């Protein structure tokens, strides 16, 4: 039976949540504060790159199950369930900035219906359910934690095929009502208290970041001892206790979640009296990975990149997304430019000539071969599949040296070696 649901915030989490809940048969109203964004969404224009999202949004619009409105109160007043999907950015001291969540809760407090349920979908620190309860100022409204486990680029898939659904609530009947929204999704349902639900989210993300920092550190050991990290990871992954997922070495982890959530968890622990040394080490290894990859590129250029042109394939924090937030590629390019390098970059998801301030000083081109023009080194920093099928005869013709640093171990080396390229990678 479809319920009336409001979703506050239409970023990749809010928009995916709204579209998928309408797909599950609910009547969903999504709210944002940006008029142009609301108008565009009501025209079916999706501002983000998410596989399957445009289809679901237009399915919801045509069936009348999905609407977009300006302002949280408009959406919340009619709803029985109100999802908070607003940003929780990293504050200056590393903690999560809860101002958006608090403002949204304070705004809808006066208008939400008695016995409605406010659902924290955004990643919020342990104890935030209390923060929302206080901001709401309503004793007849329940607040529940229901963390999202959506990867950018596969958010729709992850929502409709979750590994688990976690609901953190003090009131069991509220938990059961929220669980009912997900009927039809075949996934384990875990009902727990709010603090545990909030901790599951942070602990999961921090563990995934730990796996990646671990494999990047093992890659450094492989380089030192002459092992091949691809074979090492393959051998490790057969052990079901380890698994082979999230063990791909690379330039380091980035994105809108891992950096924010790992720093937040360190701060949450510290504020609660535990010094999370292990996670600090995971973050330090990741920062060091940016420096290690920049050094590899400098080494490939003969040790000094001052005045050298470096070609870069990949600017986004990972393939199949257009998100530049906390992108390892930009961290590495920043280090190269501070050493005097000139960087020319191509990314299939980033328009040439973009005026994005994060790309200032980088010559962004719309053709992968143009990015290699006059370059002494080509650095592959994002694992876009199309890079594997490009014409390396053509690449070799336009470069001044045939040197490649493949920071994603993406490319097949033998055809490159046959064409005279010297290829360096991560851990092999
Ligand atoms: C992550 C979590 O996966 C998701 O469950 C959570 O809800 C939000 O944060 P996302 O930030 O979209 O999702 O990216 P993810 O696919 O996890 O990759 C994070 C970073 O790790 C990227 O920079 C990626 O390139 C890197 N990565 C990932 C590796 O370097 N190696 C891997 O094996 C996997």
PDB file of C-alpha atoms and ligand atoms in Angstrom, residues 12 148-152 201 205 208 212 246-248 252-254 257-258 317-318 328 383 408, ligand 1:
ATOM      1  CA  UNK A  12      22.235  11.915  -5.524  1.00  0.00           C
ATOM      2  CA  UNK A 148      22.077   4.979   2.968  1.00  0.00           C
ATOM      3  CA  UNK A 149      24.697   2.653   1.491  1.00  0.00           C
ATOM      4  CA  UNK A 150      24.583   4.050  -2.056  1.00  0.00           C
ATOM      5  CA  UNK A 151      27.714   4.225  -4.218  1.00  0.00           C
ATOM      6  CA  UNK A 152      27.813   7.107  -6.668  1.00  0.00           C
ATOM      7  CA  UNK A 201      27.219   3.572   8.491  1.00  0.00           C
ATOM      8  CA  UNK A 205      32.588   3.316   5.146  1.00  0.00           C
ATOM      9  CA  UNK A 208      35.997   0.073   3.084  1.00  0.00           C
ATOM     10  CA  UNK A 212      41.717   0.337   0.037  1.00  0.00           C
ATOM     11  CA  UNK A 246      37.464  -3.206  -2.739  1.00  0.00           C
ATOM     12  CA  UNK A 247      41.015  -4.482  -3.054  1.00  0.00           C
ATOM     13  CA  UNK A 248      41.907  -2.626  -6.265  1.00  0.00           C
ATOM     14  CA  UNK A 252      43.946   6.637  -3.244  1.00  0.00           C
ATOM     15  CA  UNK A 253      40.304   6.952  -2.285  1.00  0.00           C
ATOM     16  CA  UNK A 254      38.227  10.121  -2.670  1.00  0.00           C
ATOM     17  CA  UNK A 257      31.856  10.226   1.394  1.00  0.00           C
ATOM     18  CA  UNK A 258      35.049   8.389   2.353  1.00  0.00           C
ATOM     19  CA  UNK A 317      37.081  10.575  -8.264  1.00  0.00           C
ATOM     20  CA  UNK A 318      36.112   7.308  -9.956  1.00  0.00           C
ATOM     21  CA  UNK A 328      42.487  11.865  -6.020  1.00  0.00           C
ATOM     22  CA  UNK A 383      39.474   3.935 -14.445  1.00  0.00           C
ATOM     23  CA  UNK A 408      44.666   2.310 -11.802  1.00  0.00           C
TER      24      UNK A 408
HETATM   25  C1  LIG B   1      31.028   4.979  -0.884  1.00  0.00           C
HETATM   26  C2  LIG B   1      30.522   3.629  -0.355  1.00  0.00           C
HETATM   27  O1  LIG B   1      30.924   2.591  -1.268  1.00  0.00           O
HETATM   28  C3  LIG B   1      28.996   3.654  -0.267  1.00  0.00           C
HETATM   29  O2  LIG B   1      28.521   2.432   0.277  1.00  0.00           O
HETATM   30  C4  LIG B   1      28.602   4.819   0.654  1.00  0.00           C
HETATM   31  O3  LIG B   1      27.192   4.895   0.783  1.00  0.00           O
HETATM   32  C5  LIG B   1      29.119   6.119   0.083  1.00  0.00           C
HETATM   33  O4  LIG B   1      30.532   6.062  -0.061  1.00  0.00           O
HETATM   34  P1  LIG B   1      31.263   6.201  -3.195  1.00  0.00           P
HETATM   35  O5  LIG B   1      31.828   7.331  -2.397  1.00  0.00           O
HETATM   36  O6  LIG B   1      30.270   6.504  -4.262  1.00  0.00           O
HETATM   37  O7  LIG B   1      30.540   5.138  -2.189  1.00  0.00           O
HETATM   38  O8  LIG B   1      32.487   5.517  -3.912  1.00  0.00           O
HETATM   39  P2  LIG B   1      33.145   4.050  -3.931  1.00  0.00           P
HETATM   40  O9  LIG B   1      32.688   3.347  -5.124  1.00  0.00           O
HETATM   41  O10 LIG B   1      32.992   3.406  -2.619  1.00  0.00           O
HETATM   42  O11 LIG B   1      34.708   4.450  -4.114  1.00  0.00           O
HETATM   43  C6  LIG B   1      35.280   5.320  -3.140  1.00  0.00           C
HETATM   44  C7  LIG B   1      36.718   5.606  -3.559  1.00  0.00           C
HETATM   45  O12 LIG B   1      37.505   4.422  -3.414  1.00  0.00           O
HETATM   46  C8  LIG B   1      36.852   6.042  -5.013  1.00  0.00           C
HETATM   47  O13 LIG B   1      37.842   7.066  -5.095  1.00  0.00           O
HETATM   48  C9  LIG B   1      37.336   4.773  -5.711  1.00  0.00           C
HETATM   49  O14 LIG B   1      38.105   5.042  -6.879  1.00  0.00           O
HETATM   50  C10 LIG B   1      38.191   4.148  -4.630  1.00  0.00           C
HETATM   51  N1  LIG B   1      38.341   2.692  -4.740  1.00  0.00           N
HETATM   52  C11 LIG B   1      37.236   1.905  -4.641  1.00  0.00           C
HETATM   53  C12 LIG B   1      39.614   2.142  -4.881  1.00  0.00           C
HETATM   54  O15 LIG B   1      40.607   2.859  -4.978  1.00  0.00           O
HETATM   55  N2  LIG B   1      39.750   0.790  -4.920  1.00  0.00           N
HETATM   56  C13 LIG B   1      38.667  -0.041  -4.831  1.00  0.00           C
HETATM   57  O16 LIG B   1      38.846  -1.257  -4.890  1.00  0.00           O
HETATM   58  C14 LIG B   1      37.371   0.529  -4.694  1.00  0.00           C
END
